[in-house]
Amino acid sequence: MESRVGVGETLRETFAIYRAHAGVLLPVAFWLFLSVAVLEALFDESIALVSLALLALVLTFLYQGLVVGLVRNDRAGRRDSSIGELVRSVLPVLLPLVGVGLIGAIGIFFGTLLLVIPGLYLLVIWAVAAPAVVIERKGVFDALGRSRQLVRGHGWQVLWVMLVAVGIGFAADLLLTSLAAELADGPILEAVFYALSSTVTAPIEALVAAVLYFRLLELEPPPPPSGD
């Protein structure tokens, strides 16, 4: 029997949710990433680019939070998640969500740059930190610790799931960006193709993290009974 956090079972649930909620996932991703891409095409000053890069990061983490909320609703049997409801549920935890995302991105980047193995280690132990922020309302460092706690004992399975998800997203992004390079003519059209590429790939890693979180939560041993 396949592990509850095995690659096949986790990805099957991920893409089942992707298909069931494409009507929410894809339009939100498209408009978020299109707005950033158009602004980048219109402003080329270095200060503006830095500001836009920060905006893109915030929108990316906001989107990840929306996806976590959507998966929570789906697992509760709700198939009618509205964009407004999802946004309202994420806004109170947006700052810690951004903090977790920035620390994770910086740590994994430099860990991979130095020796690769530390980067993969951080990718695994922090894999479900963002869902911990959204669902459990954890602060930045508490969420990182909570993620490590949930992943403990399932590290290899989580690693393979994350690597396959990243690989699928990278392959899809490479295909779409190659197509954009052939067809795009002008900065605005390039921005549209960039948004289309991000729209298709952005939900994958966010969904995988959310699905992993709930599967790991189900495997967590119950707390010991409290004494009298």
Tab-separated table of C-alpha atoms in Angstrom, residues 13-101:
chain	number	residue	atom	x	y	z
A	13	GLU	CA	-5.015	14.466	-4.977
A	14	THR	CA	-3.134	17.600	-6.050
A	15	PHE	CA	-4.258	17.411	-9.664
A	16	ALA	CA	-7.770	16.331	-8.707
A	17	ILE	CA	-8.103	19.565	-6.721
A	18	TYR	CA	-6.447	21.477	-9.583
A	19	ARG	CA	-9.089	20.223	-12.025
A	20	ALA	CA	-12.005	20.672	-9.622
A	21	HIS	CA	-11.108	24.271	-8.769
A	22	ALA	CA	-9.453	25.487	-11.972
A	23	GLY	CA	-12.198	28.097	-12.249
A	24	VAL	CA	-10.813	29.787	-9.128
A	25	LEU	CA	-7.116	28.886	-9.266
A	26	LEU	CA	-6.362	29.946	-12.833
A	27	PRO	CA	-8.132	33.333	-13.138
A	28	VAL	CA	-6.693	34.550	-9.815
A	29	ALA	CA	-3.167	33.499	-10.804
A	30	PHE	CA	-3.519	35.056	-14.255
A	31	TRP	CA	-4.600	38.504	-13.065
A	32	LEU	CA	-2.077	38.619	-10.219
A	33	PHE	CA	0.883	37.732	-12.399
A	34	LEU	CA	-0.308	39.743	-15.385
A	35	SER	CA	-0.470	42.918	-13.302
A	36	VAL	CA	3.129	42.430	-12.139
A	37	ALA	CA	4.356	41.544	-15.637
A	38	VAL	CA	2.712	44.603	-17.219
A	39	LEU	CA	4.201	46.918	-14.580
A	40	GLU	CA	7.645	45.396	-15.140
A	41	ALA	CA	7.269	45.958	-18.878
A	42	LEU	CA	6.319	49.612	-18.381
A	43	PHE	CA	8.923	50.590	-15.776
A	44	ASP	CA	12.597	49.799	-16.218
A	45	GLU	CA	14.165	51.978	-13.492
A	46	SER	CA	16.137	49.965	-10.941
A	47	ILE	CA	14.183	51.290	-7.934
A	48	ALA	CA	10.900	50.477	-9.627
A	49	LEU	CA	12.140	46.995	-10.466
A	50	VAL	CA	13.086	46.324	-6.838
A	51	SER	CA	9.646	47.496	-5.715
A	52	LEU	CA	7.991	45.317	-8.327
A	53	ALA	CA	10.079	42.308	-7.270
A	54	LEU	CA	8.854	42.774	-3.700
A	55	LEU	CA	5.284	43.156	-4.946
A	56	ALA	CA	5.631	39.954	-6.953
A	57	LEU	CA	6.848	38.107	-3.847
A	58	VAL	CA	3.953	39.367	-1.748
A	59	LEU	CA	1.426	38.385	-4.427
A	60	THR	CA	3.047	34.954	-4.765
A	61	PHE	CA	2.724	34.304	-1.031
A	62	LEU	CA	-0.817	35.705	-1.015
A	63	TYR	CA	-1.694	33.273	-3.779
A	64	GLN	CA	-0.136	30.400	-1.846
A	65	GLY	CA	-2.284	31.300	1.140
A	66	LEU	CA	-5.401	31.349	-1.040
A	67	VAL	CA	-4.567	27.880	-2.320
A	68	VAL	CA	-4.160	26.546	1.231
A	69	GLY	CA	-7.577	27.934	2.159
A	70	LEU	CA	-9.102	26.396	-0.945
A	71	VAL	CA	-7.652	22.943	-0.125
A	72	ARG	CA	-8.949	23.252	3.447
A	73	ASN	CA	-12.447	23.959	2.124
A	74	ASP	CA	-12.218	21.144	-0.427
A	75	ARG	CA	-11.259	18.624	2.256
A	76	ALA	CA	-14.188	19.836	4.350
A	77	GLY	CA	-16.508	19.028	1.445
A	78	ARG	CA	-16.984	22.607	0.264
A	79	ARG	CA	-16.711	23.135	-3.497
A	80	ASP	CA	-18.000	26.712	-3.564
A	81	SER	CA	-14.965	28.677	-2.334
A	82	SER	CA	-15.210	32.300	-3.451
A	83	ILE	CA	-12.185	34.450	-4.177
A	84	GLY	CA	-13.341	37.133	-1.759
A	85	GLU	CA	-13.747	34.647	1.071
A	86	LEU	CA	-10.304	33.160	0.448
A	87	VAL	CA	-8.650	36.586	0.356
A	88	ARG	CA	-10.317	37.617	3.624
A	89	SER	CA	-9.078	34.437	5.307
A	90	VAL	CA	-5.457	35.072	4.251
A	91	LEU	CA	-5.075	38.827	4.821
A	92	PRO	CA	-4.750	38.545	8.650
A	93	VAL	CA	-1.745	36.206	8.233
A	94	LEU	CA	-0.194	37.776	5.139
A	95	LEU	CA	2.820	39.274	6.945
A	96	PRO	CA	3.910	36.017	8.629
A	97	LEU	CA	3.193	34.221	5.357
A	98	VAL	CA	5.568	36.600	3.550
A	99	GLY	CA	8.126	36.173	6.330
A	100	VAL	CA	8.023	32.378	6.069
A	101	GLY	CA	8.285	32.580	2.296
